[in-house]
Short mmCIF file of C-alpha atoms in Angstrom, two decimals:
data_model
loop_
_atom_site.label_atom_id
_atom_site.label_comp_id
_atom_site.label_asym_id
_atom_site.label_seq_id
_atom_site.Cartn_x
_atom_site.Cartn_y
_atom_site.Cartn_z
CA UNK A 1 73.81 100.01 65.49
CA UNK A 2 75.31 99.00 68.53
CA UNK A 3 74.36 97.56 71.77
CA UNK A 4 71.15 95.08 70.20
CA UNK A 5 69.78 92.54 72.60
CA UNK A 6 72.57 92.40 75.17
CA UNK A 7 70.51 92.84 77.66
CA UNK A 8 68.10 90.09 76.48
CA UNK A 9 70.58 87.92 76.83
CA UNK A 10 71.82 87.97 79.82
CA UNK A 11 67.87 87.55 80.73
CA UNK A 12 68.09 84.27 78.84
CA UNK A 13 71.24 83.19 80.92
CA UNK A 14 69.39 83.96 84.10
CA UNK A 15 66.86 81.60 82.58
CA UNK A 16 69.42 79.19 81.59
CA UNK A 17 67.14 78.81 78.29
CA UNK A 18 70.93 79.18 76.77
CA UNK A 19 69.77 81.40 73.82
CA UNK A 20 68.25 84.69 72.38
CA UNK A 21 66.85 85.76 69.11
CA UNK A 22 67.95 89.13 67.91
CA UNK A 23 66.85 90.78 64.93
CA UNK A 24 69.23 92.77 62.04
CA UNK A 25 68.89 93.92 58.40
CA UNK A 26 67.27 93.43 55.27
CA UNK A 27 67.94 92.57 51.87
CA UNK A 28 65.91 94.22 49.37
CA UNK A 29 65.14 97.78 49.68
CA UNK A 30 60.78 98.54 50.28
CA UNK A 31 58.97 101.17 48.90
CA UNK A 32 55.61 100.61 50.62
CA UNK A 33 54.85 98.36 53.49
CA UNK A 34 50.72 98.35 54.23
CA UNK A 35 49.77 97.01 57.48
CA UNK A 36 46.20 96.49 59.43
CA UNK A 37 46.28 97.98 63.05
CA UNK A 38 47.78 95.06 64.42
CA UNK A 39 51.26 96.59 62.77
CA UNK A 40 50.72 99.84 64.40
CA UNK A 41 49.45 98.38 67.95
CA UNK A 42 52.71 96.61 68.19
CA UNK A 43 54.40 99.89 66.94
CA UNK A 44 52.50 101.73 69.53
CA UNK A 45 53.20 98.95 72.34
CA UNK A 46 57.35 98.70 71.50
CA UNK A 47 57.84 102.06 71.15
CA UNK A 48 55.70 103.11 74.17
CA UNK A 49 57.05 100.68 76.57
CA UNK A 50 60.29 102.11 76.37
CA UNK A 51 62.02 105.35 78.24
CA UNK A 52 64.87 107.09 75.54
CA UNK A 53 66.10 109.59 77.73
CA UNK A 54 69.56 110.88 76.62
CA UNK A 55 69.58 107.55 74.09
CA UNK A 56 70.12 105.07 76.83
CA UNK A 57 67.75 102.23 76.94
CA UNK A 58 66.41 102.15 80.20
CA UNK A 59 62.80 99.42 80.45
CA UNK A 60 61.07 97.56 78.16
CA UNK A 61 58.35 95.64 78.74
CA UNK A 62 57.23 92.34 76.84
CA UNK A 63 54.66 89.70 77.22
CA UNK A 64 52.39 92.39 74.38
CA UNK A 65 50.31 89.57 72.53
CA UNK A 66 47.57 90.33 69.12
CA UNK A 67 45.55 88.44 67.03
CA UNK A 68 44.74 89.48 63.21
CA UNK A 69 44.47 88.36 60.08
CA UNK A 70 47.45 90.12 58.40
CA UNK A 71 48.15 90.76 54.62
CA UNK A 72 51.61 92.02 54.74
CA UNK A 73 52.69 93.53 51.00
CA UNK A 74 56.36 94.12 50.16
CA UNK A 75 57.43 95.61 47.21
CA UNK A 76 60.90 94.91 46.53
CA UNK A 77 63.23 96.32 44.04
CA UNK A 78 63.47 92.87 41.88
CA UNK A 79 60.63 90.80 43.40
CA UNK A 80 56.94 91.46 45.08
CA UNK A 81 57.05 89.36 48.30
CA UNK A 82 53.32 88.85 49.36
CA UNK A 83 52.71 86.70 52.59
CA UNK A 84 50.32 84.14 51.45
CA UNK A 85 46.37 85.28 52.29
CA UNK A 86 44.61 83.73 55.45
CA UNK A 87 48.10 84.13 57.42
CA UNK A 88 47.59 85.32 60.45
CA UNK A 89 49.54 86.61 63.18
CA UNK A 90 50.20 84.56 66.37
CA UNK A 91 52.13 86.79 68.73
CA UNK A 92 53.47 90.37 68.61
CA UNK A 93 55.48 91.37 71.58
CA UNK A 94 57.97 93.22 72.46
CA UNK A 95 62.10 92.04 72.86
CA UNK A 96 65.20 92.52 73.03
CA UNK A 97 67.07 95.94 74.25
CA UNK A 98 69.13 98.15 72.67
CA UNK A 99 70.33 102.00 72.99
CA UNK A 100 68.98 103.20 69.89
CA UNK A 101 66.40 101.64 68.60
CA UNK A 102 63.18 99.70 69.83
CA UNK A 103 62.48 96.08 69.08
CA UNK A 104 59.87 93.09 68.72
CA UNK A 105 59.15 89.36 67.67
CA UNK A 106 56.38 88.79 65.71
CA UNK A 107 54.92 85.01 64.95
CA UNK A 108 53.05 84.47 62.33
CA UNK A 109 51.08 81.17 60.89
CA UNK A 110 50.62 80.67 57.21
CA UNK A 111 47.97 79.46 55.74
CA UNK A 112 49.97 75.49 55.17
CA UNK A 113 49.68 75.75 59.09
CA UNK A 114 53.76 76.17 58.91
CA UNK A 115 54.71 79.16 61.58
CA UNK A 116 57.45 81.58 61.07
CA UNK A 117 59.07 84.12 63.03
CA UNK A 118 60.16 87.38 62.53
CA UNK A 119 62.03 90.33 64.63
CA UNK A 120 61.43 94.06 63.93
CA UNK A 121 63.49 97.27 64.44
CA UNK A 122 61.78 100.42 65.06
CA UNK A 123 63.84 103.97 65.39
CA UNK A 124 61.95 107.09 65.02
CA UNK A 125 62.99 110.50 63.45
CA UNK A 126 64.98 111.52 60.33
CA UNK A 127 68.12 109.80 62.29
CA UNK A 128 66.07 106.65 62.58
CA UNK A 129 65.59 107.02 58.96
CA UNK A 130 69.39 107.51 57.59
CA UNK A 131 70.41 104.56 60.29
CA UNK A 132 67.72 101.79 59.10
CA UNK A 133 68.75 102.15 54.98
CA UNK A 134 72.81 102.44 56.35
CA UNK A 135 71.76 99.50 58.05
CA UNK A 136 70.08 98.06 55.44
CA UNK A 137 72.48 98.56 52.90
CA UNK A 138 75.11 97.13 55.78
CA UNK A 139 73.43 93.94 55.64
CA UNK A 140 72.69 93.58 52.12
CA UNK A 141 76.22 93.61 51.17
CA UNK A 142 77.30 91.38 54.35
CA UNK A 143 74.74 88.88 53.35
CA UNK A 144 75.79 88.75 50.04
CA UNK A 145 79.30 88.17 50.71
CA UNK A 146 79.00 85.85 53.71
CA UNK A 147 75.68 84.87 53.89
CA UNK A 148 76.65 81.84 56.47
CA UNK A 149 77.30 84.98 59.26
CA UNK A 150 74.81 87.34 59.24
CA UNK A 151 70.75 86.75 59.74
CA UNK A 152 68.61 86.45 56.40
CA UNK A 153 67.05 89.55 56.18
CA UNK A 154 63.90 90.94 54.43
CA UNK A 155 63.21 94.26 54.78
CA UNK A 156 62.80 97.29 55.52
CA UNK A 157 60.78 100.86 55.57
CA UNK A 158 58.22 103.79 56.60
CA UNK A 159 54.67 103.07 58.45
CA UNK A 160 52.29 104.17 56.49
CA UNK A 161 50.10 104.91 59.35
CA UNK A 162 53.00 106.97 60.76
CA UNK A 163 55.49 108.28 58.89
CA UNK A 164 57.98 109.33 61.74
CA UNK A 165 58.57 105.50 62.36
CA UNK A 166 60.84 103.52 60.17
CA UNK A 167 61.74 100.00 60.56
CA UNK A 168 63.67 96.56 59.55
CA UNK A 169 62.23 93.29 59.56
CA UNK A 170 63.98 90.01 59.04
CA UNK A 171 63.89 86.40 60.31
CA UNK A 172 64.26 85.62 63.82
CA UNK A 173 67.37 83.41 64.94
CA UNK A 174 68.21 81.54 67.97
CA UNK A 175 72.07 82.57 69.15
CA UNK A 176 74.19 81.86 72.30
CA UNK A 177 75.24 84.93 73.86
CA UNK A 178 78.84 83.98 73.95
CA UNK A 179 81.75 84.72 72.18
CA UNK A 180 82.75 82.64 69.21
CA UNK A 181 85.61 80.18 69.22
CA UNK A 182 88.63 82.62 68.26
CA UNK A 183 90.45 80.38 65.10
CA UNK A 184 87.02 80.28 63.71
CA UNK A 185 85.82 83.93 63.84
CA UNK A 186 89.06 85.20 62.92
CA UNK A 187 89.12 82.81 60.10
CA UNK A 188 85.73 83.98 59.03
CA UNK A 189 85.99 87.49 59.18
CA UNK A 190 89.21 87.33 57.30
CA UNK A 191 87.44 85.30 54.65
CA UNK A 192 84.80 87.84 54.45
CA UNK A 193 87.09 90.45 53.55
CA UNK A 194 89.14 88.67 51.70
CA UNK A 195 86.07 87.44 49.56
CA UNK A 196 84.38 91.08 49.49
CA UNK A 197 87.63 92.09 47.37
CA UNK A 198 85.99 90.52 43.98
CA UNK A 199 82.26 92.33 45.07
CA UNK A 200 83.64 96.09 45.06
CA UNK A 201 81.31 98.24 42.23
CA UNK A 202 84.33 100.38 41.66
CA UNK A 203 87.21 99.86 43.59
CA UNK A 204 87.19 102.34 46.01
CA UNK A 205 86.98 103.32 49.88
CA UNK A 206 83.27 104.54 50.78
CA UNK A 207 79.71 103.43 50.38
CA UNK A 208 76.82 103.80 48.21
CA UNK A 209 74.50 105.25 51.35
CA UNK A 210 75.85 107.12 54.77
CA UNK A 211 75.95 104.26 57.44
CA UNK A 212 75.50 104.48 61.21
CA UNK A 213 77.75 103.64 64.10
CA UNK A 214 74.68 104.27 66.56
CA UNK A 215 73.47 107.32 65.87
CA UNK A 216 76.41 108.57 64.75
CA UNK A 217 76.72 109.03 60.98
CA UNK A 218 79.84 108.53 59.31
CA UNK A 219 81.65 109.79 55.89
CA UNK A 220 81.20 107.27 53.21
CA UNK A 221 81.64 109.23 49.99
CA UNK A 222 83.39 107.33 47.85
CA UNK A 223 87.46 108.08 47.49
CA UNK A 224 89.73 106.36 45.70
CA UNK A 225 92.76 107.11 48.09
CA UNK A 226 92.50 105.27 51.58
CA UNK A 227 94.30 108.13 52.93
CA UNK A 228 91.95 110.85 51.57
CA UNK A 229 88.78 109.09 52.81
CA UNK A 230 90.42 108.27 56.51
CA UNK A 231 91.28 111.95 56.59
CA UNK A 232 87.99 113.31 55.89
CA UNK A 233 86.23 110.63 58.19
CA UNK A 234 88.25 112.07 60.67
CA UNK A 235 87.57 115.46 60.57
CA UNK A 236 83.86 114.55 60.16
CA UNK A 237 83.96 112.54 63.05
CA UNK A 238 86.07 115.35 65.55
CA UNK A 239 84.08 118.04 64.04
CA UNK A 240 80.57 116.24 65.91
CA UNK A 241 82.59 115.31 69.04
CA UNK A 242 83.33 119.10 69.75
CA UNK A 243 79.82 119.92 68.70
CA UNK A 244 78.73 117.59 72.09
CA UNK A 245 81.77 118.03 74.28
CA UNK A 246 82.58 121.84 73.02
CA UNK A 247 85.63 122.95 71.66
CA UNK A 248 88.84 121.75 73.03
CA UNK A 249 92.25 123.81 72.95
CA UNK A 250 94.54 121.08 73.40
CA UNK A 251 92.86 118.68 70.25
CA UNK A 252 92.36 121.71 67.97
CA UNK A 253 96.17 122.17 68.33
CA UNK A 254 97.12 118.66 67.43
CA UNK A 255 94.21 118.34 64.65
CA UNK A 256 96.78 119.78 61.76
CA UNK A 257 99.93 117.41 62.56
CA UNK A 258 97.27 114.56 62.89
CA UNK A 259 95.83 115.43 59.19
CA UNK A 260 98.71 116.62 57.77
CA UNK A 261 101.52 114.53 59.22
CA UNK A 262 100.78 112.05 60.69
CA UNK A 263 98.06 110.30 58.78
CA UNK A 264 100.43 110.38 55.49
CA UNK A 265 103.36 109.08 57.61
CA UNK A 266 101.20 106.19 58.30
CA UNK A 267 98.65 105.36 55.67
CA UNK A 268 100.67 106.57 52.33
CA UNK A 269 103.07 104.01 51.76
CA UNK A 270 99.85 101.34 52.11
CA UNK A 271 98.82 102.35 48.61
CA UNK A 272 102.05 103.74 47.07
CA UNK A 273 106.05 102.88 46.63
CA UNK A 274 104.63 99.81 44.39
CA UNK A 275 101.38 99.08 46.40
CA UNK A 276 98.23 98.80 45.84
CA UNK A 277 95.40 98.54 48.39
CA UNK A 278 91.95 96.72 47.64
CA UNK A 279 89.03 97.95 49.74
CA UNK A 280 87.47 95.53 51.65
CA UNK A 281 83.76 95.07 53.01
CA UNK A 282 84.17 95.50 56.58
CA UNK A 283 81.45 95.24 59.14
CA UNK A 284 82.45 98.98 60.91
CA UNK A 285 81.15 97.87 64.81
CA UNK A 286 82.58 94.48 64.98
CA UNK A 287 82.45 94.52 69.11
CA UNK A 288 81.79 91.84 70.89
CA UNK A 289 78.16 93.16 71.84
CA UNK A 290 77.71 92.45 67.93
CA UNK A 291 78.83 88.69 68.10
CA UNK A 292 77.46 85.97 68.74
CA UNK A 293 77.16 81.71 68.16
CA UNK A 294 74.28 80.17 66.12
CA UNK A 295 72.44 78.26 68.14
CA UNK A 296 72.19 75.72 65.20
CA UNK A 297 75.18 75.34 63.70
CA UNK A 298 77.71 76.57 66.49
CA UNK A 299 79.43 78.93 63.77
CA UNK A 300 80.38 82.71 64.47
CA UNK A 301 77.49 84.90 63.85
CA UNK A 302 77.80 89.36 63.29
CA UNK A 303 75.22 91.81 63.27
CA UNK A 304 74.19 95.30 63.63
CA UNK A 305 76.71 96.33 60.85
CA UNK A 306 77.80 99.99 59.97
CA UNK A 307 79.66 98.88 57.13
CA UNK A 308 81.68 100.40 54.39
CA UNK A 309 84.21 99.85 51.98
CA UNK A 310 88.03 100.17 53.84
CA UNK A 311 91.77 98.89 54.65
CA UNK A 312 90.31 95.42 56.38
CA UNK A 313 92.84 96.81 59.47
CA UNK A 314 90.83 99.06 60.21
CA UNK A 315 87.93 96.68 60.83
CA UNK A 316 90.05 95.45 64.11
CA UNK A 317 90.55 99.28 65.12
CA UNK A 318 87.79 98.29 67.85
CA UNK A 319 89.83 95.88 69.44
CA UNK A 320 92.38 97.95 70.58
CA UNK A 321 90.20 99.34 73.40
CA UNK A 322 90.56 97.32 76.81
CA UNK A 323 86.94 97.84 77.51
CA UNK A 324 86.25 95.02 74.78
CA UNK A 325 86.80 91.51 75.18
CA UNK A 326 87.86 90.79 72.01
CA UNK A 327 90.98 92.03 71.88
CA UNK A 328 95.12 91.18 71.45
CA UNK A 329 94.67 86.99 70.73
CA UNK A 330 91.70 87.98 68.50
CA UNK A 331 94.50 90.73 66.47
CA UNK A 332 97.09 88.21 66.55
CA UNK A 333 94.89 85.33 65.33
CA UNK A 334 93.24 87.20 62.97
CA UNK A 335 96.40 88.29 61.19
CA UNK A 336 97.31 84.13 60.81
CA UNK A 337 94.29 84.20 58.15
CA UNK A 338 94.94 87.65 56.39
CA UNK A 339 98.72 88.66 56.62
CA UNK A 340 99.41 92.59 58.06
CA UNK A 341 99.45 95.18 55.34
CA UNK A 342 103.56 96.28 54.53
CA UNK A 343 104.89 98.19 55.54
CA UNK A 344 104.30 95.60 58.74
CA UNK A 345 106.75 97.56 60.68
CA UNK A 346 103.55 100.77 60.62
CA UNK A 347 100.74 97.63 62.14
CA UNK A 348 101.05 99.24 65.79
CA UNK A 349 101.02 102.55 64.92
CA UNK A 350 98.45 102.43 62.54
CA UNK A 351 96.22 100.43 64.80
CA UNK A 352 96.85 103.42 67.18
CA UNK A 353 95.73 105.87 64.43
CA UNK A 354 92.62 104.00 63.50
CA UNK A 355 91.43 103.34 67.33
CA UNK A 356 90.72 107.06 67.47
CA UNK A 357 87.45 106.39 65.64
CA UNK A 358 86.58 104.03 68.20
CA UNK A 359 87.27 106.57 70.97
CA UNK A 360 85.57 109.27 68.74
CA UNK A 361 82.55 108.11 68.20
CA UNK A 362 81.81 106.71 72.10
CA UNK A 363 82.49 110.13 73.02
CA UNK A 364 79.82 111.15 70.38
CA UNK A 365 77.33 108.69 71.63
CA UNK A 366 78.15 108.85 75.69
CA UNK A 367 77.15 112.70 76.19
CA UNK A 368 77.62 112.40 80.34
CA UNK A 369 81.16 111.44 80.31
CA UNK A 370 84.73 113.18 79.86
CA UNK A 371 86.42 109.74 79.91
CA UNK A 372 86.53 108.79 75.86
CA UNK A 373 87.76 112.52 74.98
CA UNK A 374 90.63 111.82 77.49
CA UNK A 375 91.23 108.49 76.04
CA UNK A 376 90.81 110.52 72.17
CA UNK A 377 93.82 113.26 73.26
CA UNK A 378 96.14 110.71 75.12
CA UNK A 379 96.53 108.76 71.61
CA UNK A 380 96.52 111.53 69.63
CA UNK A 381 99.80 113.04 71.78
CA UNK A 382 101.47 109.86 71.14
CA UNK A 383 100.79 109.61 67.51
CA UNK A 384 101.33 113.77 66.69
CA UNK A 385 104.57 113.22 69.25
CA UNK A 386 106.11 110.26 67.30
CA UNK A 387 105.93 111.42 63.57
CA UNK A 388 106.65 115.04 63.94
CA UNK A 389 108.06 114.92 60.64
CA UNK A 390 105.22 113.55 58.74
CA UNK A 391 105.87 111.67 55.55
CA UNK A 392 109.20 112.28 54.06
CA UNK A 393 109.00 109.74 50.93
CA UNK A 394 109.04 110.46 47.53
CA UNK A 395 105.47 109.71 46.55
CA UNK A 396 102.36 112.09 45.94
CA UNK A 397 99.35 110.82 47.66
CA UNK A 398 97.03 108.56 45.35
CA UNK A 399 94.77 111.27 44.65
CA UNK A 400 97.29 113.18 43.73
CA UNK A 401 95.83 115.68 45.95
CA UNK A 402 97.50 117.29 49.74
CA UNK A 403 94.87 117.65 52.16
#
């Protein structure tokens, strides 16, 4: 989910306090979560002190404080966590910002007098619901693989005092709302995909739940042809744009050359002609409003993942937009740790083809404005115009399936 805690940190930089806390996913799924009413106050108080019209986070309100004793149950799928009886909680308020979701710190003290911290997610609705286990899952896997870059999470769920709110909780972390140094987060995504190779459960492109970019949910069933799943994220994806913006003449005539051309010209020879392509666990939103430095160690830090199992190119297909600031010296550094795919001569182009998800699913997610379905056709002319002829090589997609 994009957009967490940005605004809470520039808050901290007016403060010059020099960091944030945001809070992500968890790790093991929950299948009941009993609170007392100090749960559902602060569900009440985060929720209610923010305004969702149109999905844009527009106030939120802190400074909420309640005192309880709290016996907080979690029933994991290979343990029973059970915070210790006579804990009790501190402070519950509200924090951070983000478009999609509401958000809180809670402080707790255990019985040994030792005080911990955590940050809760809340989103509401059946939407809420699909994005906090993509989410979930995200993190799990992320955590697994590079547990050194994303938060330590713990879980997640359903109120039981009201069912239409569903939540993550996990440990609350101190970051600097800066960008990380560039060898070093290259370097570190590139191991993590690298790395994620040897943690696939079957070797294909997909994932085991949908996943969220926002509130926008993407195609994750599993495929084991990179061009087959690309394709049918695609249409997915253009079939919800025209369901906000309304249909469009101009894409629905370059839709067929884009399926049936041009995404074969380009993504084909990656897994055929004598090669092979290994999905990789990428992160799916890797903007920079989803970096950040550990306060602690100094060391890139990535959150609010919409992850799946994909060519690791596509990862940087976000970087391509000039609204980002990571961008062309993160590309070309990244590509010193994990070399481009062959055919190399196919990196722009592809890059091109996979930015349209990028441009897709902002136009999704940003109703009021024309300008990302302008950005959407203007790339897909220049793709549809260059490879008019589609693929002309010898070999049958992996599938061994035509779209």
């Amino acid at each position: 989910m994009a957009m967490t805690d940005r605004k809470i940190t520039r808050e901290a930089k007016n403060n010059k306090s020099g960091t944030y806390a945001f809070y992500n996913t968890s790790f093991s799924r929950i299948t009941s979560f009993s609170t007392r009413r100090w749960l559902t106050s602060l569900a009440g108080e985060i929720l209610g002190s923010h305004l969702t019209n149109s999905n844009m986070f527009l106030a939120t309100r802190a400074g909420f404080n309640a005192s309880a004793d709290v016996n907080i149950r979690l029933q994991l799928s290979h343990l029973d966590l059970v915070l210790p009886e006579g804990s009790s909680v501190v402070t519950a308020v509200g924090h951070g910002a983000s478009y999609w979701s509401q958000s809180g710190r809670i402080d707790v003290r255990l019985s040994s007098g030792q005080n911990e911290s955590y940050f809760i997610k809340l989103s509401r609705t059946e939407v809420g619901k699909v994005m906090v286990e993509g989410e979930f899952e995200s993190m799990k896997m992320l955590h697994l693989v590079s547990p050194h870059m994303v938060p330590k999470p713990i879980g997640f769920g359903t109120y039981e005092s009201d069912s239409d709110i569903h939540f993550f909780l996990c440990e609350y972390v101190d970051l600097y709302d800066e960008l990380p140094d560039v060898v070093d987060f290259c370097r570190s995504v590139a191991e993590l995909h690298m790395n994620s190779m040897d943690h696939s459960p079957n070797s294909k492109f997909g994932f085991p739940v949908v996943t969220c970019n926002g509130t926008v949910q993407q195609h994750t069933e599993w495929n084991s042809s990179w061009e087959a799943f690309y394709i049918e994220s695609l249409k997915k994806a253009f079939k919800l744009e025209e369901d906000v913006h309304g249909f469009s003449p101009e894409i629905s005539e370059m839709l067929p050359d884009l399926f049936e051309k041009v995404c074969p010209r380009l993504l084909r020879p990656l897994e055929t002609e004598g090669r092979n392509l290994r999905p990789c666990l990428i992160h799916g939103d890797l903007w920079d409003g989803n970096v950040a430095v550990h306060a602690k160690t100094g060391r890139p830090y990535i959150f609010d993942a919409s992850a799946f199992w994909a060519h690791n190119e596509y990862e940087l297909h976000i970087w391509k937009g000039t609204r980002y600031r990571i961008r062309k010296t993160f590309v070309k550094e990244y590509f010193n740790h994990f070399p481009i795919s062959p055919p190399k001569d196919d990196w722009e182009d592809r890059h091109l083809l996979y930015s349209l998800r990028a441009d897709l699913h902002s136009s999704i997610l940003f109703k009021q404005t024309e300008k990302f379905r302008q950005l959407l056709i203007q790339s897909l002319r220049q793709l549809v115009d260059k490879f008019p002829n589609g693929y002309e090589g010898p070999a049958a997609r992996k599938d061994n399936t035509e779209p």
